């Protein structure tokens, strides 16, 4: 809270927080467009209420776990330096709240509503900030050890690993514990297709996320004097690379095309401030291809019913981004240096472990004590009618 800052910095971080907050509308519409019509209302309600629950968890617990900062002081102290500490909390909250928004897409169409809210509280209050504090606040001395051992600490400028890989691997644990949607895979080995309910809404969600991502990445500088055009252009190049790779690998499938830019942006977060734009393009190309290939494998070969593909998109592309920063950030490949491949590999593996085992502990406990899944009849009728007592598209308008 004592960080010295200018009013311009306060406004800069506040605008970043608002841009990332807007990305949650993108999460909502991406899920809405992908799930079947009987679950569209649930997708919208989940993202909003998960954000509210995330705010409570992060304000009272998570921010203190990550940074040792609490808000149990007078408003006169909270508003020091123009309230920079408050807008920084707001900005980092929007990152933390991305964790349940990511998971939501993987467990869509068959998860109970209240247990997911409970999971959100635990994930944002404890699991995510545990790794966030290690990576971004040097908690437990891990970063010092990496720097002493390999010449540089773990580098994750905007969260390829801290946010996306952790969220994606939590999502994988949740999906495995929840099981596939009923009727998705038969005992005989056949696969029932569940095509997206609305490509326009899916595309709208992808576009909102893409635009907001420039706040996610560029404004991770957290002050005007540290802003870098390199971050903006690298984000652009990775987005383009991801789009084109998904277009080719996905054979013009619009679902892949609109997730392609997201794959590229997930992957470039970590090294966006240190790699060359050409390297960013390569990072995006690999990420877009990785998403298409692994989404297809998980759905069709391994029969993991990850509805929005959050594990390949966030878990795997996020991990690729953390490792890619250690490769393309080197001076020899046009980067700015100051990064170690071994530190990136260890840090990335650490994020995977925290996400998968932390998520497994949270969802495993909920499954054991309260249950995770809707009842078969409720799942058949859809979460909209079962949970919210209304559908997104009424069958007919009233006659009077």
Coordinates of C-alpha atoms in Angstrom, one line a residue:
X1 CA 0.0 0.0 0.0
X2 CA 3.0 2.3 0.5
X3 CA 4.1 2.2 -3.2
X4 CA 4.8 5.8 -4.4
X5 CA 2.8 6.5 -7.6
X6 CA 1.4 9.4 -9.6
X7 CA -2.3 10.1 -10.4
X8 CA -1.5 9.0 -13.9
X9 CA -0.4 5.6 -12.7
X10 CA -3.6 5.2 -10.7
X11 CA -5.6 6.0 -13.8
X12 CA -3.4 3.7 -16.0
X13 CA -3.9 0.7 -13.7
X14 CA -7.6 1.5 -13.2
X15 CA -8.1 1.4 -17.0
X16 CA -6.2 -1.9 -17.1
X17 CA -8.5 -3.3 -14.5
X18 CA -11.6 -2.2 -16.4
X19 CA -10.3 -3.7 -19.6
X20 CA -9.6 -7.1 -17.9
X21 CA -13.0 -6.9 -16.2
X22 CA -14.6 -6.5 -19.6
X23 CA -12.8 -9.8 -20.6
X24 CA -15.1 -11.6 -18.3
X25 CA -18.0 -10.8 -20.7
X26 CA -15.9 -12.5 -23.3
X27 CA -15.6 -15.6 -21.1
X28 CA -19.4 -15.5 -20.7
X29 CA -20.2 -15.2 -24.4
X30 CA -17.6 -17.7 -25.4
X31 CA -19.2 -20.3 -23.1
X32 CA -22.7 -19.3 -24.1
X33 CA -22.0 -19.8 -27.8
X34 CA -20.3 -23.1 -27.2
X35 CA -22.8 -24.9 -24.9
X36 CA -26.2 -26.2 -26.0
X37 CA -29.1 -23.8 -25.8
X38 CA -30.5 -25.3 -22.6
X39 CA -27.4 -24.2 -20.7
X40 CA -26.9 -20.7 -22.1
X41 CA -28.4 -18.8 -19.1
X42 CA -26.3 -20.8 -16.7
X43 CA -23.2 -19.8 -18.6
X44 CA -24.0 -16.1 -18.2
X45 CA -25.0 -16.4 -14.5
X46 CA -21.9 -18.5 -13.6
X47 CA -19.4 -16.0 -14.9
X48 CA -20.9 -13.0 -13.1
X49 CA -21.5 -14.8 -9.8
X50 CA -18.1 -16.4 -9.9
X51 CA -16.6 -12.9 -10.3
X52 CA -18.5 -11.7 -7.3
X53 CA -17.4 -14.7 -5.2
X54 CA -13.8 -14.2 -6.4
X55 CA -13.9 -10.6 -5.2
X56 CA -14.9 -11.6 -1.7
X57 CA -12.3 -14.4 -1.6
X58 CA -9.5 -12.3 -2.9
X59 CA -10.3 -9.2 -0.9
X60 CA -10.5 -11.0 2.5
X61 CA -8.0 -13.9 2.0
X62 CA -6.3 -14.3 -1.4
X63 CA -4.6 -10.9 -1.7
X64 CA -3.1 -11.3 1.7
X65 CA -1.9 -14.8 0.9
X66 CA -0.1 -13.6 -2.2
X67 CA 1.2 -10.2 -1.1
X68 CA 0.8 -10.0 2.6
X69 CA -1.5 -7.0 2.2
X70 CA -4.9 -6.6 4.0
X71 CA -7.6 -3.9 4.0
X72 CA -8.4 -3.8 7.7
X73 CA -7.2 -0.2 8.1
X74 CA -8.9 3.1 7.9
X75 CA -9.9 4.6 4.6
X76 CA -7.3 7.4 5.1
X77 CA -4.6 4.8 4.8
X78 CA -6.2 3.0 1.9
X79 CA -6.4 6.2 -0.1
X80 CA -2.7 7.0 0.3
X81 CA -1.0 7.9 -3.0
X82 CA -4.3 8.4 -4.7
X83 CA -5.5 4.9 -3.8
X84 CA -2.9 3.2 -6.0
X85 CA -2.9 0.2 -3.7
X86 CA -6.6 -0.2 -4.2
X87 CA -6.6 0.0 -8.0
X88 CA -3.7 -2.5 -8.0
X89 CA -5.8 -4.8 -6.0
X90 CA -8.7 -4.3 -8.5
X91 CA -6.3 -5.1 -11.4
X92 CA -4.9 -8.2 -9.8
X93 CA -8.4 -9.3 -8.8
X94 CA -9.5 -9.4 -12.4
X95 CA -6.6 -11.8 -13.0
X96 CA -7.5 -14.0 -10.1
X97 CA -11.2 -14.1 -11.1
X98 CA -10.1 -15.5 -14.5
X99 CA -9.3 -18.8 -12.8
X100 CA -13.0 -19.8 -12.1
X101 CA -14.0 -18.3 -15.5
X102 CA -11.5 -20.6 -17.2
X103 CA -12.7 -23.7 -15.2
X104 CA -16.3 -22.8 -15.9
X105 CA -15.9 -23.6 -19.6
X106 CA -14.5 -27.1 -19.0
X107 CA -17.2 -28.2 -16.6
X108 CA -20.1 -26.7 -18.4
X109 CA -23.5 -28.3 -18.9
X110 CA -23.3 -30.9 -16.0
X111 CA -21.9 -29.2 -12.9
X112 CA -24.0 -28.1 -9.9
X113 CA -24.1 -24.4 -9.3
X114 CA -23.5 -24.0 -5.6
X115 CA -20.5 -26.4 -5.3
X116 CA -18.9 -24.4 -8.1
X117 CA -19.3 -21.2 -6.1
X118 CA -17.7 -22.9 -3.2
X119 CA -14.8 -24.1 -5.4
X120 CA -14.4 -20.5 -6.7
X121 CA -13.9 -19.3 -3.1
X122 CA -11.3 -21.9 -2.3
X123 CA -9.4 -21.5 -5.6
X124 CA -9.2 -17.7 -5.5
X125 CA -8.7 -17.5 -1.8
X126 CA -6.0 -20.1 -1.4
X127 CA -4.8 -22.1 -4.4
X128 CA -4.2 -19.4 -7.0
X129 CA -2.7 -16.8 -4.6
X130 CA -0.3 -19.5 -3.2
X131 CA 1.4 -19.7 -6.6
X132 CA 0.8 -16.1 -7.5
X133 CA 2.8 -15.1 -4.4
X134 CA 5.7 -17.4 -5.2
X135 CA 5.9 -16.1 -8.8
X136 CA 5.1 -12.4 -8.4
X137 CA 6.0 -11.6 -4.8
X138 CA 9.0 -14.0 -4.2
X139 CA 7.1 -15.8 -1.4
X140 CA 9.0 -18.7 0.2
X141 CA 12.3 -17.6 -1.5
X142 CA 11.7 -19.7 -4.6
X143 CA 12.6 -16.9 -7.0
X144 CA 15.8 -16.2 -5.1
X145 CA 16.8 -19.8 -5.3
X146 CA 16.1 -20.0 -9.1
X147 CA 18.1 -16.8 -9.7
X148 CA 21.0 -18.2 -7.6
X149 CA 20.9 -21.6 -9.3
X150 CA 20.3 -20.7 -12.9
X151 CA 21.1 -17.0 -13.3
X152 CA 17.6 -15.6 -13.5
X153 CA 14.3 -16.0 -11.7
X154 CA 11.1 -17.4 -13.2
X155 CA 9.7 -14.8 -15.6
X156 CA 6.0 -14.5 -16.3
X157 CA 5.2 -10.9 -17.2
X158 CA 1.4 -11.2 -17.7
X159 CA 0.4 -14.7 -16.5
X160 CA 0.9 -17.4 -19.1
X161 CA 1.6 -19.8 -16.3
X162 CA 0.5 -17.9 -13.2
X163 CA -3.1 -17.4 -14.5
X164 CA -3.6 -19.6 -17.6
X165 CA -1.6 -22.7 -17.0
X166 CA -2.7 -22.8 -13.4
X167 CA -6.4 -22.3 -14.4
X168 CA -6.2 -24.8 -17.2
X169 CA -4.7 -27.6 -15.1
X170 CA -7.3 -26.9 -12.3
X171 CA -9.9 -27.2 -15.1
X172 CA -8.4 -30.6 -16.1
X173 CA -8.6 -31.9 -12.6
X174 CA -12.2 -30.7 -12.3
X175 CA -13.3 -32.3 -15.6
X176 CA -11.7 -35.6 -14.8
X177 CA -13.5 -35.7 -11.4
X178 CA -16.8 -34.6 -12.9
X179 CA -16.9 -37.0 -15.8
X180 CA -18.3 -36.6 -19.3
X181 CA -21.7 -35.2 -20.1
X182 CA -24.3 -37.9 -20.3
X183 CA -24.6 -39.3 -23.8
X184 CA -21.4 -37.8 -25.0
X185 CA -19.5 -41.1 -25.2
X186 CA -21.2 -44.5 -25.5
X187 CA -20.0 -47.8 -24.1
X188 CA -19.5 -49.0 -27.7
X189 CA -17.1 -46.2 -28.3
X190 CA -19.2 -43.9 -30.4
X191 CA -19.1 -40.1 -29.9
X192 CA -22.2 -37.9 -29.8
X193 CA -21.4 -34.5 -31.3
X194 CA -22.6 -31.5 -29.3
X195 CA -22.0 -28.6 -31.8
X196 CA -21.9 -25.0 -30.6
X197 CA -25.3 -23.4 -30.1
X198 CA -24.3 -20.0 -31.5
X199 CA -21.2 -19.3 -33.6
X200 CA -22.0 -15.5 -33.5
X201 CA -22.0 -15.5 -29.7
X202 CA -18.9 -17.7 -29.6
X203 CA -17.2 -15.2 -32.0
X204 CA -18.4 -12.2 -29.9
X205 CA -16.8 -13.8 -26.8
X206 CA -13.5 -14.4 -28.6
X207 CA -13.4 -10.8 -29.9
X208 CA -14.2 -9.3 -26.4
X209 CA -11.4 -11.4 -24.9
X210 CA -9.0 -10.5 -27.7
X211 CA -9.5 -6.8 -27.3
X212 CA -9.4 -6.9 -23.6
X213 CA -6.2 -8.9 -23.7
X214 CA -4.2 -5.8 -24.6
X215 CA -5.1 -4.4 -21.2
X216 CA -4.2 -7.8 -19.7
X217 CA -0.7 -7.7 -21.2
X218 CA 0.3 -4.1 -21.8
X219 CA -1.0 -2.8 -18.5
X220 CA 0.8 -5.5 -16.5
X221 CA 3.5 -2.9 -16.4
X222 CA 1.4 -1.3 -13.7
X223 CA 2.9 2.1 -14.2
X224 CA 3.3 4.5 -17.1
X225 CA 7.1 4.7 -16.9
X226 CA 7.3 0.9 -17.5
X227 CA 4.8 0.7 -20.4
X228 CA 6.3 -0.9 -23.6
X229 CA 5.1 -0.9 -27.2
X230 CA 7.0 -4.2 -27.5
X231 CA 4.3 -5.9 -25.3
X232 CA 1.5 -4.5 -27.6
X233 CA 3.1 -5.6 -30.8
X234 CA 4.1 -9.0 -29.5
X235 CA 0.6 -9.6 -28.3
X236 CA -0.6 -8.6 -31.8
X237 CA 1.8 -11.0 -33.6
X238 CA 1.0 -13.9 -31.3
X239 CA -2.7 -13.3 -31.8
X240 CA -2.3 -13.3 -35.6
X241 CA 0.0 -16.4 -35.4
X242 CA -2.6 -18.3 -33.3
X243 CA -5.4 -17.4 -35.6
X244 CA -3.7 -18.5 -38.8
X245 CA -2.4 -21.7 -37.3
X246 CA -5.9 -22.6 -36.1
X247 CA -7.3 -21.8 -39.4
X248 CA -5.0 -24.2 -41.2
X249 CA -4.8 -26.9 -38.6
X250 CA -8.6 -26.7 -37.9
X251 CA -9.5 -26.8 -41.6
X252 CA -11.6 -23.6 -41.5
X253 CA -13.6 -24.7 -38.5
X254 CA -15.0 -21.4 -37.0
X255 CA -14.7 -22.8 -33.4
X256 CA -11.0 -23.3 -33.9
X257 CA -10.5 -20.1 -35.8
X258 CA -12.0 -18.0 -33.0
X259 CA -10.1 -19.9 -30.3
X260 CA -6.8 -19.5 -32.2
X261 CA -6.1 -15.9 -31.3
X262 CA -6.8 -16.8 -27.7
X263 CA -4.3 -19.6 -27.8
X264 CA -1.6 -17.2 -29.2
X265 CA -2.4 -14.6 -26.5
X266 CA -2.3 -17.1 -23.7
X267 CA 1.1 -18.2 -24.8
X268 CA 2.7 -14.8 -25.3
X269 CA 1.7 -13.4 -21.9
X270 CA 4.9 -14.7 -20.1
X271 CA 7.5 -13.4 -22.6
X272 CA 5.6 -10.5 -24.1
X273 CA 8.0 -7.9 -22.7
X274 CA 11.3 -9.7 -23.7
X275 CA 10.9 -11.5 -27.0
X276 CA 11.2 -10.2 -30.6
X277 CA 8.0 -9.8 -32.6
X278 CA 9.0 -12.5 -35.0
X279 CA 9.5 -14.8 -32.1
X280 CA 6.0 -13.8 -30.8
X281 CA 4.6 -14.8 -34.2
X282 CA 6.2 -18.2 -33.9
X283 CA 4.9 -18.6 -30.3
X284 CA 1.4 -17.9 -31.6
X285 CA 1.7 -20.3 -34.5
X286 CA 2.8 -23.1 -32.2
X287 CA 0.1 -22.3 -29.7
X288 CA -2.7 -22.3 -32.3
X289 CA -1.6 -25.6 -33.7
X290 CA -1.2 -27.1 -30.2
X291 CA -4.7 -26.1 -29.3
X292 CA -6.3 -27.7 -32.3
X293 CA -4.3 -30.9 -32.1
X294 CA -4.7 -31.4 -28.4
X295 CA -8.4 -30.4 -28.4
X296 CA -9.1 -33.0 -31.0
X297 CA -7.1 -35.6 -29.1
X298 CA -8.8 -35.0 -25.7
X299 CA -12.3 -34.9 -27.1
X300 CA -12.1 -37.8 -29.7
X301 CA -9.3 -40.1 -28.7
X302 CA -8.9 -39.7 -24.9
X303 CA -12.6 -38.9 -24.4
X304 CA -12.1 -36.2 -21.9
X305 CA -15.2 -34.0 -22.1
X306 CA -13.6 -30.6 -21.7
X307 CA -16.4 -28.6 -23.2
X308 CA -14.5 -25.4 -24.2
X309 CA -11.1 -27.1 -24.3
X310 CA -9.8 -25.1 -21.4
X311 CA -6.9 -27.6 -20.7
X312 CA -5.4 -27.4 -24.2
X313 CA -6.2 -23.7 -24.6
X314 CA -5.0 -22.4 -21.2
X315 CA -3.3 -25.3 -19.5
X316 CA -1.1 -26.4 -22.4
X317 CA -0.7 -23.1 -24.3
X318 CA 0.0 -21.4 -21.0
X319 CA 2.8 -23.9 -20.2
X320 CA 4.2 -23.5 -23.7
X321 CA 4.2 -19.8 -23.2
X322 CA 6.2 -20.1 -19.9
X323 CA 8.8 -22.4 -21.6
X324 CA 8.9 -20.3 -24.8
X325 CA 9.9 -17.2 -22.8
X326 CA 13.0 -19.1 -21.7
X327 CA 13.8 -19.9 -25.3
X328 CA 13.0 -16.8 -27.3
X329 CA 13.8 -14.4 -24.5
X330 CA 17.5 -15.2 -25.0
X331 CA 19.8 -12.6 -26.7
X332 CA 20.9 -15.2 -29.2
X333 CA 17.3 -15.4 -30.5
X334 CA 16.7 -11.6 -30.6
X335 CA 15.3 -11.3 -27.1
X336 CA 16.2 -8.9 -24.3
X337 CA 17.8 -11.6 -22.1
X338 CA 17.6 -11.8 -18.4
X339 CA 15.8 -15.1 -18.5
X340 CA 16.8 -18.7 -17.9
X341 CA 15.4 -21.7 -19.7
X342 CA 15.8 -23.9 -16.6
X343 CA 14.0 -21.4 -14.4
X344 CA 11.2 -21.2 -16.9
X345 CA 10.9 -25.0 -17.0
X346 CA 10.9 -25.4 -13.2
X347 CA 8.5 -22.5 -12.7
X348 CA 6.1 -23.8 -15.4
X349 CA 6.2 -27.3 -13.9
X350 CA 5.5 -25.7 -10.5
X351 CA 2.4 -23.9 -11.8
X352 CA 1.2 -27.2 -13.4
X353 CA 1.6 -29.0 -10.1
X354 CA -0.1 -26.3 -8.0
X355 CA -3.0 -26.1 -10.5
X356 CA -3.6 -29.8 -11.0
X357 CA -3.2 -31.0 -7.4
X358 CA -4.7 -27.9 -5.8
X359 CA -7.7 -28.2 -8.1
X360 CA -7.9 -31.9 -7.5
X361 CA -8.0 -31.3 -3.7
X362 CA -10.7 -28.7 -3.9
X363 CA -13.0 -30.5 -6.4
X364 CA -12.2 -33.9 -4.8
X365 CA -13.3 -32.7 -1.4
X366 CA -16.5 -31.2 -2.9
X367 CA -17.3 -34.4 -4.8
X368 CA -16.8 -36.4 -1.6
X369 CA -18.9 -34.2 0.7
X370 CA -21.6 -32.5 -1.4
X371 CA -21.3 -33.8 -5.0
X372 CA -20.4 -32.0 -8.2
X373 CA -22.9 -33.2 -10.8
X374 CA -26.4 -32.4 -11.7
X375 CA -28.9 -35.3 -11.4
X376 CA -29.4 -37.2 -14.7
X377 CA -32.9 -35.7 -15.2
X378 CA -31.7 -32.2 -14.4
X379 CA -28.8 -32.5 -16.8
X380 CA -31.2 -33.7 -19.5
X381 CA -33.5 -30.8 -18.9
X382 CA -30.5 -28.4 -18.8
X383 CA -29.1 -26.1 -16.1
X384 CA -31.1 -23.2 -17.3
X385 CA -34.5 -24.7 -16.2
X386 CA -33.0 -26.8 -13.4
X387 CA -31.0 -24.0 -11.7
X388 CA -32.5 -20.7 -12.9
X389 CA -36.1 -21.7 -13.8
X390 CA -35.9 -19.9 -17.2
X391 CA -34.6 -20.5 -20.7
X392 CA -32.6 -18.3 -23.0
X393 CA -35.2 -18.7 -25.8
X394 CA -38.8 -19.0 -24.6
X395 CA -40.8 -21.3 -26.9
X396 CA -43.3 -18.6 -27.7
X397 CA -44.3 -15.1 -26.7
X398 CA -47.4 -14.5 -24.6
X399 CA -50.5 -13.8 -26.6
X400 CA -51.6 -10.9 -24.4

